Coordinates of C-alpha atoms in Angstrom, one line a residue:
Chain A
M89 CA 63.2 203.5 113.4
S90 CA 60.8 200.9 111.9
A91 CA 59.8 203.4 109.2
M92 CA 63.5 203.7 108.3
S93 CA 64.1 200.0 108.0
N94 CA 60.8 199.7 106.0
K95 CA 62.2 202.3 103.5
Q96 CA 65.5 200.4 103.4
A97 CA 63.7 197.1 102.7
E98 CA 61.7 198.8 99.9
R99 CA 64.8 200.2 98.3
L100 CA 66.4 196.7 98.5
T101 CA 63.5 195.0 96.8
T102 CA 63.4 197.7 94.1
S103 CA 67.1 197.2 93.3
F104 CA 66.6 193.5 93.4
K105 CA 63.8 193.7 90.9
F106 CA 65.8 196.0 88.7
I107 CA 68.7 193.5 88.7
I108 CA 66.4 190.6 87.8
L109 CA 64.9 192.7 84.9
L110 CA 68.4 193.6 83.7
I111 CA 69.6 190.0 83.8
F112 CA 66.6 188.7 81.9
G113 CA 67.0 191.6 79.4
V114 CA 70.5 190.6 78.7
L115 CA 69.5 186.9 78.3
L116 CA 66.8 188.0 75.7
M117 CA 69.4 190.1 73.9
S118 CA 72.2 187.5 73.9
P119 CA 71.2 185.9 70.6
F120 CA 71.4 189.3 68.9
I121 CA 74.6 190.2 70.6
W122 CA 76.2 186.9 69.6
M123 CA 74.8 187.3 66.0
V124 CA 76.5 190.6 65.5
S125 CA 79.8 189.4 67.0
V126 CA 80.0 186.3 64.9
G127 CA 79.1 188.3 61.8
F128 CA 82.1 190.5 62.4
D129 CA 84.5 187.6 63.1
R130 CA 86.8 186.8 60.2
T131 CA 87.6 183.3 61.6
A132 CA 83.8 182.5 61.7
N133 CA 83.9 182.3 58.0
I134 CA 85.9 179.1 58.2
T135 CA 84.6 177.5 61.4
M136 CA 82.4 178.8 64.1
P137 CA 84.5 180.1 66.9
F138 CA 84.4 177.9 69.9
P139 CA 84.1 178.5 72.8
P140 CA 81.7 181.3 71.9
R141 CA 83.1 184.7 72.5
L142 CA 81.7 188.2 72.7
I143 CA 84.6 190.0 71.1
P144 CA 85.7 188.6 67.7
E145 CA 89.2 187.3 67.5
E146 CA 89.8 189.1 64.2
V147 CA 87.3 191.9 63.6
S148 CA 86.6 192.3 59.9
G149 CA 83.8 193.2 57.5
F150 CA 84.6 190.1 55.4
N151 CA 81.3 188.3 55.9
Y152 CA 79.3 191.5 55.3
G153 CA 81.3 192.1 52.1
I154 CA 80.1 188.7 50.8
V155 CA 76.5 189.3 51.9
F156 CA 76.3 192.5 49.9
E157 CA 78.4 191.4 46.9
N158 CA 76.0 188.7 45.9
G159 CA 73.3 191.4 45.4
R160 CA 70.4 189.1 46.2
L161 CA 69.9 190.7 49.7
I162 CA 69.6 194.2 48.3
A163 CA 67.2 192.9 45.5
S164 CA 65.1 191.2 48.1
Y165 CA 65.0 194.4 50.2
I166 CA 63.7 196.3 47.1
N167 CA 61.1 193.6 46.5
S168 CA 59.9 193.7 50.1
A169 CA 59.7 197.5 50.0
I170 CA 57.6 197.4 46.8
V171 CA 55.3 194.8 48.1
T172 CA 54.9 196.3 51.6
T173 CA 54.3 199.9 50.6
S174 CA 51.7 198.9 48.0
S175 CA 49.8 196.5 50.2
V176 CA 49.9 198.8 53.2
F177 CA 48.6 201.7 51.1
I178 CA 45.8 199.5 49.6
G179 CA 44.8 197.9 52.9
V180 CA 44.9 201.1 55.0
S181 CA 42.9 203.1 52.5
A182 CA 40.2 200.5 52.1
S183 CA 40.0 200.0 55.9
L184 CA 39.8 203.7 56.6
L185 CA 36.8 204.0 54.3
A186 CA 35.1 201.0 55.6
G187 CA 35.8 201.8 59.3
Y188 CA 34.4 205.3 58.8
A189 CA 31.3 204.0 57.2
F190 CA 30.7 201.4 60.0
S191 CA 31.1 204.1 62.5
K192 CA 29.3 207.1 61.1
G193 CA 27.1 205.6 58.3
R194 CA 23.4 205.1 58.4
F195 CA 22.4 202.4 56.0
K196 CA 20.6 199.1 55.7
G197 CA 22.4 196.0 56.8
K198 CA 25.1 197.9 58.7
K199 CA 25.1 195.4 61.7
L200 CA 25.1 192.3 59.5
L201 CA 27.9 193.6 57.2
F202 CA 30.0 194.4 60.3
I203 CA 29.5 190.9 61.6
V204 CA 30.7 189.6 58.2
V205 CA 33.9 191.8 58.7
L206 CA 34.4 190.4 62.2
C207 CA 34.0 186.8 60.9
T208 CA 36.9 187.4 58.5
L209 CA 39.1 187.6 61.6
M210 CA 38.4 184.0 62.3
I211 CA 39.4 182.8 58.8
P212 CA 43.1 181.8 58.7
M213 CA 45.2 181.8 55.6
E214 CA 45.6 178.0 55.2
P215 CA 42.2 177.0 54.0
R216 CA 42.4 179.8 51.4
L217 CA 45.9 179.0 50.2
I218 CA 45.1 176.6 47.4
P219 CA 42.1 178.4 45.8
L220 CA 44.0 181.7 45.9
Y221 CA 46.9 180.0 44.3
T222 CA 44.8 178.5 41.5
M223 CA 42.9 181.9 41.1
F224 CA 46.1 183.9 40.6
N225 CA 47.5 181.1 38.4
S226 CA 44.5 181.2 36.2
V227 CA 44.9 184.9 35.5
G228 CA 48.7 184.4 35.0
L229 CA 49.7 186.5 38.0
L230 CA 51.9 183.9 39.8
N231 CA 55.5 185.1 40.1
T232 CA 54.4 188.7 40.1
F233 CA 53.8 190.9 43.2
W234 CA 50.1 191.2 42.6
P235 CA 49.1 188.1 44.8
L236 CA 51.0 189.8 47.7
I237 CA 49.6 193.3 47.1
L238 CA 45.9 192.6 46.4
P239 CA 44.6 190.3 49.1
P240 CA 45.5 192.7 52.0
L241 CA 42.7 194.8 50.5
I242 CA 40.6 193.2 53.2
N243 CA 41.8 193.4 56.8
G244 CA 39.1 192.9 59.4
M245 CA 41.4 194.0 62.3
L246 CA 42.2 197.3 60.6
I247 CA 38.5 198.0 59.9
F248 CA 37.7 197.2 63.5
L249 CA 40.4 199.5 65.0
C250 CA 39.4 202.2 62.6
K251 CA 35.7 202.0 63.5
Q252 CA 36.5 202.2 67.2
F253 CA 38.6 205.3 66.6
F254 CA 35.8 207.1 64.6
D255 CA 33.3 206.1 67.2
Q256 CA 35.1 208.3 69.7
L257 CA 34.9 211.4 67.4
P258 CA 31.7 213.4 67.9
D259 CA 28.9 213.3 65.3
T260 CA 28.4 217.1 65.7
L261 CA 31.3 217.6 63.3
R262 CA 29.4 215.9 60.4
E263 CA 26.2 217.6 61.3
A264 CA 27.8 221.0 60.9
A265 CA 29.3 220.0 57.5
Q266 CA 26.0 218.5 56.5
I267 CA 24.1 221.7 57.1
D268 CA 26.6 223.4 54.8
G269 CA 25.4 220.9 52.2
A270 CA 28.6 218.8 52.0
G271 CA 28.2 215.2 50.6
E272 CA 29.4 212.2 52.5
F273 CA 32.7 211.9 50.7
R274 CA 33.4 215.6 51.2
I275 CA 32.6 215.3 54.9
F276 CA 35.0 212.3 55.2
F277 CA 37.9 213.9 53.3
R278 CA 37.5 217.4 54.7
V279 CA 36.4 216.7 58.3
Y280 CA 37.3 213.2 59.5
F281 CA 40.2 212.2 57.4
P282 CA 42.4 215.1 58.7
L283 CA 41.6 213.9 62.2
S284 CA 42.5 210.3 61.6
G285 CA 46.3 210.7 61.9
P286 CA 46.8 208.7 65.1
I287 CA 44.7 205.7 63.9
A288 CA 46.2 205.9 60.4
A289 CA 49.7 205.7 61.9
T290 CA 48.7 202.7 64.0
M291 CA 47.2 201.0 61.0
V292 CA 50.2 201.6 58.8
I293 CA 52.5 200.2 61.5
L294 CA 50.5 197.0 62.0
A295 CA 50.0 196.5 58.3
F296 CA 53.7 197.1 57.7
I297 CA 54.7 194.5 60.3
W298 CA 52.2 191.9 58.9
S299 CA 53.2 192.4 55.3
W300 CA 57.0 192.6 55.9
N301 CA 57.1 189.4 57.9
D302 CA 54.6 187.5 55.7
F303 CA 56.0 184.2 54.7
M304 CA 53.8 181.3 53.8
W305 CA 51.8 183.0 51.0
P306 CA 54.8 184.6 49.3
L307 CA 56.6 181.2 49.5
V308 CA 53.7 179.7 47.6
V309 CA 53.3 182.3 44.8
L310 CA 56.9 183.4 44.3
N311 CA 59.1 180.6 42.8
N312 CA 61.3 183.1 40.8
Q313 CA 64.3 183.8 43.0
D314 CA 64.6 187.3 41.6
L315 CA 61.3 188.2 43.1
H316 CA 62.0 186.9 46.6
T317 CA 61.2 189.1 49.5
V318 CA 63.6 189.3 52.5
P319 CA 62.1 186.4 54.6
L320 CA 62.0 184.2 51.5
Y321 CA 65.6 184.9 50.7
L322 CA 66.7 184.3 54.3
A323 CA 64.8 181.0 54.4
S324 CA 66.2 179.7 51.1
F325 CA 69.7 180.7 52.2
S326 CA 69.2 178.9 55.5
L327 CA 67.8 175.8 54.0
E328 CA 70.6 175.6 51.4
N329 CA 73.4 176.0 53.9
G330 CA 72.1 174.8 57.2
T331 CA 74.7 175.6 59.9
S332 CA 77.7 175.2 57.6
L333 CA 78.4 178.9 57.0
G334 CA 78.2 180.5 60.5
G335 CA 79.8 183.8 59.8
L336 CA 77.9 184.4 56.6
T337 CA 74.5 183.4 58.0
M338 CA 75.0 185.6 61.0
A339 CA 76.1 188.6 58.9
L340 CA 73.0 188.0 56.7
A341 CA 70.7 187.8 59.7
T342 CA 72.2 191.0 61.1
V343 CA 71.7 192.9 57.9
S344 CA 68.2 191.7 57.6
V345 CA 67.3 192.6 61.2
I346 CA 69.1 195.9 61.6
P347 CA 66.9 198.2 59.5
I348 CA 63.8 196.9 61.3
V349 CA 65.5 197.4 64.7
I350 CA 66.5 200.9 63.8
L351 CA 63.0 201.7 62.6
Y352 CA 61.6 200.1 65.8
L353 CA 63.9 202.2 68.0
F354 CA 62.8 205.4 66.3
L355 CA 59.1 204.5 66.4
Q356 CA 59.1 202.3 69.5
R357 CA 56.5 204.4 71.4
Y358 CA 54.0 204.2 68.5
I359 CA 54.7 200.6 67.7
I360 CA 54.3 199.5 71.2
Q361 CA 51.1 201.5 71.5
S362 CA 49.8 200.0 68.3
I363 CA 50.4 196.5 69.4
A364 CA 48.9 197.2 72.8
L365 CA 45.8 198.8 71.1
S366 CA 45.3 195.8 68.8
G367 CA 45.6 193.6 71.9
V368 CA 43.5 195.5 74.4
K369 CA 40.5 195.1 72.2
G370 CA 40.3 191.6 73.6
E371 CA 39.0 193.0 76.9
Chain B
M144 CA 20.0 212.2 60.6
A145 CA 16.4 212.1 59.6
K146 CA 15.8 215.1 61.8
N147 CA 18.7 216.9 60.2
S148 CA 17.4 216.3 56.7
V149 CA 14.1 217.8 57.7
E150 CA 16.0 220.8 59.0
I151 CA 18.0 221.1 55.9
N152 CA 14.9 221.0 53.7
A153 CA 13.1 223.4 56.0
S154 CA 16.0 225.9 55.9
S155 CA 16.8 225.6 52.2
N156 CA 13.3 226.1 50.8
P157 CA 11.0 227.1 53.5
S158 CA 8.2 228.0 51.1
T159 CA 7.7 224.5 49.5
D160 CA 4.8 222.4 50.9
T161 CA 5.6 219.4 53.1
S162 CA 4.8 216.6 50.6
I163 CA 7.5 217.7 48.2
G164 CA 9.8 218.1 51.1
F165 CA 9.3 214.5 52.1
E166 CA 9.8 213.4 48.5
T167 CA 13.3 215.0 48.2
M168 CA 14.2 213.9 51.7
R169 CA 13.5 210.3 50.8
Q170 CA 15.5 210.6 47.6
K171 CA 18.3 212.2 49.5
K172 CA 18.3 209.5 52.0
R173 CA 18.4 206.8 49.4
K174 CA 21.3 208.5 47.7
S175 CA 23.3 208.9 50.9
Q176 CA 22.6 205.2 51.7
L177 CA 24.2 204.3 48.3
T178 CA 27.2 206.5 49.1
W179 CA 27.8 204.5 52.2
Y180 CA 27.9 201.3 50.2
V181 CA 30.6 202.9 48.0
F182 CA 32.7 203.4 51.1
L183 CA 32.4 199.7 51.8
L184 CA 33.0 198.6 48.2
P185 CA 36.8 198.0 48.3
S186 CA 36.7 196.0 51.5
F187 CA 33.8 193.9 50.4
L188 CA 35.3 193.3 47.0
G189 CA 38.2 191.9 49.0
I190 CA 36.0 189.8 51.2
L191 CA 34.3 188.2 48.2
L192 CA 37.4 187.6 46.1
F193 CA 39.9 186.7 48.8
M194 CA 37.8 185.3 51.7
V195 CA 34.4 183.9 50.6
Y196 CA 35.4 182.5 47.2
P197 CA 38.5 180.7 48.5
I198 CA 36.7 179.2 51.5
V199 CA 33.9 177.9 49.4
E200 CA 36.2 176.7 46.6
S201 CA 38.5 175.0 49.1
F202 CA 35.5 173.1 50.6
R203 CA 34.5 172.0 47.1
L204 CA 38.1 170.9 46.3
S205 CA 38.3 168.7 49.4
F206 CA 35.8 166.3 47.7
F207 CA 37.9 166.1 44.5
Q208 CA 41.1 164.5 43.5
S209 CA 42.9 167.4 41.9
N210 CA 46.3 168.7 40.9
G211 CA 45.0 172.0 39.7
T212 CA 44.1 171.0 36.2
I213 CA 42.5 167.5 36.3
E214 CA 39.6 166.9 38.8
N215 CA 37.7 163.8 39.8
F216 CA 34.9 163.7 42.3
I217 CA 35.9 161.2 45.0
G218 CA 33.5 162.0 47.8
L219 CA 34.9 161.8 51.3
A220 CA 38.0 159.9 50.3
N221 CA 40.4 162.8 50.9
F222 CA 39.0 163.3 54.5
K223 CA 39.4 159.5 55.1
L224 CA 42.9 159.6 53.8
V225 CA 43.9 162.5 56.0
L226 CA 42.2 161.3 59.1
T227 CA 43.7 157.8 58.8
S228 CA 47.2 159.2 58.0
A229 CA 49.7 158.8 60.8
T230 CA 51.7 161.6 59.3
F231 CA 48.8 164.0 59.7
W232 CA 48.1 163.0 63.4
N233 CA 51.9 163.3 64.0
S234 CA 51.7 166.9 62.7
V235 CA 48.7 167.6 64.9
W236 CA 50.6 166.2 67.9
N237 CA 53.6 168.3 67.1
T238 CA 51.5 171.4 66.7
F239 CA 49.6 170.9 70.0
F240 CA 52.8 170.0 71.9
I241 CA 54.7 173.0 70.9
G242 CA 51.7 175.3 71.3
I243 CA 50.7 174.1 74.8
F244 CA 54.2 174.5 76.2
Q245 CA 54.8 177.8 74.5
I246 CA 51.6 179.2 76.1
L247 CA 52.1 177.5 79.5
I248 CA 55.6 179.0 79.8
T249 CA 55.2 182.4 78.1
I250 CA 52.0 183.7 79.7
P251 CA 53.0 183.3 83.4
L252 CA 56.6 184.3 82.7
G253 CA 55.5 187.3 80.7
F254 CA 53.0 188.3 83.3
I255 CA 55.6 188.1 86.1
F256 CA 58.0 190.3 84.1
A257 CA 55.3 192.8 83.2
S258 CA 54.5 193.1 86.9
L259 CA 58.1 193.6 87.7
I260 CA 58.4 196.3 85.1
N261 CA 55.2 197.9 86.3
S262 CA 56.6 198.1 89.8
T263 CA 60.0 199.5 89.0
P264 CA 60.2 203.3 89.2
R265 CA 63.3 203.5 86.9
G266 CA 63.8 202.4 83.3
Q267 CA 60.2 201.2 82.5
N268 CA 60.4 202.3 79.0
F269 CA 63.9 200.9 78.5
F270 CA 62.8 197.4 79.6
K271 CA 59.7 197.6 77.4
V272 CA 61.8 198.4 74.4
V273 CA 64.4 195.7 75.1
Y274 CA 61.9 193.0 75.9
F275 CA 59.8 193.7 72.9
L276 CA 62.7 193.7 70.4
P277 CA 62.6 189.9 69.7
N278 CA 59.0 190.3 68.6
V279 CA 59.7 192.8 65.9
T280 CA 62.4 190.7 64.3
S281 CA 60.9 188.4 61.7
I282 CA 60.4 184.8 63.0
V283 CA 62.3 183.6 59.9
A284 CA 65.4 185.6 60.8
A285 CA 65.0 184.5 64.4
A286 CA 64.8 180.8 63.4
M287 CA 68.0 181.3 61.4
I288 CA 69.8 182.7 64.4
F289 CA 68.4 180.0 66.7
Q290 CA 69.9 177.2 64.6
F291 CA 73.2 178.5 65.8
V292 CA 72.1 179.5 69.3
L293 CA 70.8 176.0 69.9
H294 CA 73.5 174.2 67.9
P295 CA 74.6 171.1 69.9
E296 CA 78.3 171.7 69.5
M297 CA 78.9 175.4 68.8
G298 CA 75.8 177.0 70.3
I299 CA 75.8 179.4 73.2
V300 CA 73.0 177.6 75.1
N301 CA 74.8 174.3 75.3
F302 CA 78.0 176.0 76.1
A303 CA 76.3 177.7 79.1
L304 CA 74.6 174.4 80.1
E305 CA 77.9 172.5 80.0
A306 CA 79.7 175.3 81.9
V307 CA 77.3 174.8 84.9
G308 CA 77.5 171.0 84.6
L309 CA 74.1 170.4 83.1
P310 CA 73.5 167.9 80.3
S311 CA 73.5 169.4 76.8
P312 CA 70.7 168.2 74.6
G313 CA 70.9 167.8 70.8
W314 CA 68.1 170.3 70.2
F315 CA 67.3 170.4 66.4
S316 CA 69.5 167.5 65.6
D317 CA 67.6 165.0 67.8
P318 CA 63.9 164.2 67.2
S319 CA 63.3 163.8 70.9
T320 CA 64.4 167.4 71.7
S321 CA 63.7 169.3 68.5
K322 CA 60.2 170.3 69.6
W323 CA 61.8 171.9 72.8
G324 CA 64.1 173.9 70.5
V325 CA 61.0 175.3 68.7
I326 CA 59.4 176.0 72.1
F327 CA 62.5 177.8 73.2
L328 CA 62.4 180.0 70.1
A329 CA 58.7 180.5 70.4
V330 CA 58.9 181.7 74.0
W331 CA 61.8 184.0 73.1
H332 CA 59.9 185.5 70.2
W333 CA 56.4 185.8 71.9
I334 CA 57.3 186.9 75.4
G335 CA 57.6 190.6 74.4
F336 CA 54.1 190.6 73.0
V337 CA 52.7 189.1 76.2
I338 CA 54.6 191.6 78.3
I339 CA 53.3 194.6 76.3
I340 CA 49.7 193.4 76.5
C341 CA 50.0 192.6 80.2
L342 CA 51.6 196.0 80.9
A343 CA 48.9 197.9 79.0
N344 CA 46.2 196.2 81.0
L345 CA 48.1 196.3 84.4
Q346 CA 48.2 200.1 84.0
A347 CA 44.5 200.2 83.3
I348 CA 43.6 198.7 86.8
S349 CA 42.3 201.5 88.9
P350 CA 44.8 202.6 91.5
E351 CA 42.0 203.1 94.0
M352 CA 41.7 199.4 94.6
Y353 CA 45.4 199.2 95.6
E354 CA 45.0 202.2 97.9
A355 CA 42.0 200.6 99.6
A356 CA 44.0 197.4 100.0
K357 CA 47.0 199.3 101.4
I358 CA 44.7 200.9 104.0
D359 CA 43.5 197.5 105.0
G360 CA 47.1 196.5 105.5
A361 CA 47.6 194.2 102.5
S362 CA 51.2 193.5 101.5
G363 CA 52.5 193.9 98.0
I364 CA 52.4 190.1 97.3
Q365 CA 48.8 190.0 98.7
Q366 CA 47.8 192.9 96.4
W367 CA 49.3 191.0 93.5
F368 CA 47.4 187.8 94.2
F369 CA 44.0 189.3 95.2
I370 CA 43.8 192.4 93.1
T371 CA 46.1 192.2 90.1
I372 CA 45.6 188.6 89.1
P373 CA 41.8 188.6 89.2
N374 CA 41.7 191.8 87.3
M375 CA 43.9 190.4 84.6
A376 CA 41.6 187.4 83.8
G377 CA 40.4 189.0 80.6
T378 CA 43.9 189.7 79.5
F379 CA 45.0 186.1 80.1
A380 CA 42.0 184.9 78.2
F381 CA 42.9 187.1 75.2
L382 CA 46.5 186.0 75.3
L383 CA 45.4 182.3 75.5
I384 CA 43.2 182.7 72.5
T385 CA 45.5 184.7 70.3
G386 CA 48.4 182.5 71.4
W387 CA 46.6 179.2 70.7
I388 CA 45.3 180.3 67.4
G389 CA 48.7 181.5 66.3
A390 CA 50.2 178.2 67.6
L391 CA 47.8 176.1 65.6
Q392 CA 49.0 178.0 62.4
R393 CA 52.7 177.6 63.2
F394 CA 54.6 177.2 59.9
N395 CA 57.4 179.8 59.2
E396 CA 59.9 178.8 61.8
V397 CA 59.5 175.1 61.4
Y398 CA 59.9 175.5 57.7
V399 CA 63.2 177.3 58.1
L400 CA 64.4 174.8 60.8
G401 CA 63.2 171.5 59.2
G402 CA 61.9 172.2 55.7
P403 CA 58.4 171.2 54.6
N404 CA 58.6 167.7 56.2
G405 CA 59.8 169.0 59.6
S406 CA 63.1 167.1 59.9
P407 CA 64.5 165.5 61.9
A408 CA 62.2 162.6 61.3
R409 CA 59.1 164.8 61.0
S410 CA 59.5 165.7 64.6
I411 CA 58.7 169.4 64.1
Q412 CA 56.3 169.1 61.1
T413 CA 53.2 171.2 62.1
M414 CA 49.7 171.0 60.5
G415 CA 50.7 174.0 58.4
A416 CA 53.8 172.3 57.1
F417 CA 51.8 169.1 56.4
I418 CA 49.4 171.2 54.3
Y419 CA 52.2 172.9 52.5
E420 CA 54.0 169.6 51.8
R421 CA 50.9 167.9 50.4
G422 CA 49.7 171.0 48.5
F423 CA 52.8 172.6 47.1
T424 CA 55.5 169.9 47.0
G425 CA 53.1 167.0 46.1
F426 CA 50.4 169.1 44.3
E427 CA 47.7 167.0 45.9
F428 CA 45.2 169.9 46.1
G429 CA 42.3 167.8 47.2
V430 CA 44.1 166.1 50.1
A431 CA 45.6 169.4 51.1
S432 CA 42.2 171.1 51.0
A433 CA 40.7 168.4 53.2
A434 CA 43.5 168.8 55.7
T435 CA 43.0 172.6 55.7
Y436 CA 39.3 172.1 56.5
I437 CA 40.1 169.8 59.3
M438 CA 42.6 172.4 60.6
F439 CA 40.1 175.2 60.1
I440 CA 37.5 173.2 62.1
I441 CA 40.0 172.5 64.9
I442 CA 40.8 176.2 65.1
L443 CA 37.1 177.2 65.2
I444 CA 36.4 174.6 67.9
F445 CA 39.2 175.9 70.1
T446 CA 38.2 179.5 69.5
F447 CA 34.7 178.8 70.7
I448 CA 35.9 176.7 73.7
N449 CA 38.2 179.5 74.6
L450 CA 35.4 182.1 74.3
K451 CA 33.1 179.9 76.5
V452 CA 35.7 179.1 79.1
S453 CA 36.9 182.7 79.4
K454 CA 33.3 184.0 79.2
M455 CA 34.5 186.7 76.8
K456 CA 32.0 188.7 74.8
L457 CA 33.1 189.2 71.2

C-alpha cells in the first residue's frame, strides 16, 4: 500500500518536473517564436503589431522579399563563409600538428613551450587590438579578409584539446611504424591523422562557432561595407534603424539565425559534446 | 625512444661496431628533434606575430601619445588620464554590475535546470537541444531581437508584465534599467552553456555514491544537497571563471544595443566599448592601449583570485 503511494508520488514529481522544464523551454524559445511570427506579418512592416500575437494578422513574405532584394545579406553570408572556412582550416591544421607534437614528441623545451601555449589562453583580444590593427595597416591588408583569416593560426584551446586526445592514443602505434623506418611526418599522416577524426570534428565545430560569431576584430578591420560579415551587417542595420523597422529587422534576424539553427539541429549531438569537452577540461 | 633507436640500429646493421652506432643514433635523434619543431612552427609563428608582438607593442604604445602615425613619449600620462577619467570608471562599474548579476543568476538557475533535466527519464536530449539553442545564435542577432523583446511599448516582456499587473520598466530606453536589459539578454544567451557543462559533470558523478546514500535512507533533496552540490564545486568554479572573464570582455551586445558610447547616457558602456570608442572612433591609440592594459591586469587579477579561491589546478 505504502509502496504504491510512493510510486504514485514519484510519478507525480516526475511529471511536475517535466512540466516545469517544458514551461521554461517555451520561455527560452519565445523570442525566436515571436521573431519568426513578426517577420511573416505584413502589417509589421508599417507598425509593430500590438498587442503581440503569435499568428500574424496577414501572413506574407513581404519582409523577407526586401531582406533578400537588397543583396547585402547574401553578400555578407558569402563573406562570412570565405572567412570562416579559411580561418578554420588554418587554425585546425596548425593546432593538429602542434597538439600531436606536444603529445607524442620528444624534444628540448617541450614543457616550457606548452606553458607558453597555455599562457596564450589568458591573453584577451583587447590589448592586442591596436597593434594588430596598425600591423595589418602597415602591410596594406586592412579591408581585406587576411586580418580575419591569419590570426586564428594560433589557438591555445584547440592545441590543448588536441594534445589531450593524442595522449589517449597508445605510443605502440608509432613504435611499430618507427621500426619500419617511417619518419615523424609519415607516422603522423599515415598513423595518427586517420585516427584523429573525432577530435578534428570537435575542433572544426568550435573554430567555426568562434569565427562565425567573431565581432569586435572584424568591426575594427573591415570598414568597407561590401566586405562585411553577417554579424557586422546585422549590427550596422540595427544601429541604423533602431526599432523603427520591426518586421524587416525580425525577418533579417530570422534569415541570419535559421541556417545556424538548422546546422545545429543536424549536428547537435556533436556540437553539445564539443562544448562540454572544452568545458570539462576545467575540472 | 632512445631504447627504440638502439634497437633499430641493432637490427638494421648488426655488424657495425657500437661507436658508429651511437654516432648515427645521436644524429638521428637530433634530426627527429628538429622535425618536432617543424610541427610547432605554424603555431609558434602565430604566437610571435599575433600574441607576443601585439602585447609588447601595446605596452610600449601606452606610454606614447599616438594616432597611428605621429608618436610622442609622454610617460605615464595615458594611465593617469584613464585612471582619473570618470567615463572609464563608469565603464568599469557597468561591466562589473552586468557581469556579477549575470553570473549570480545564471549559474544557480542553470544548475537547477541541469539537475531537473538529469532526473527526468523522458526527453533529456530534447531539453538539452532546446535550452542550448540561444547559445548557438550569435549574440549580435540576439541583441537585435532583444531590442524588440524588451521594447517598453511593443515588447512581449512588458506586455506580459502588464498583463499580470506588474510595473513595466523602460529597459534600454532608461539609463536606470538598461543594465538589467543587458543582464536579461546575457542570462538568456548563457544559460544553455551553463546547463550543458553542468549536465556533463552531473553525469560524471559516480552512481555508487547515490546508491550508498539511498541505502542510508537519504531523500532525493538530501542527496542533491550533500552529494551533488559538493561534487559540482569544480564545475561551479570553472563556470565562475569563464563567465567572469567573458563578462569583463563584454562588447558585442552593448555595441549593438547602445553603440560605442553605450547609450542611453553611457549606462551600458563596458570597458571593451570604452577601448573601442577611444581607439577606433577617436584614434587615441595611446589612451586606448593604457586602458587595455588596465583591463588586462584586472582580468589577470581576477583569474588568479578565482584560481586561488576555487583551489583549481591549471
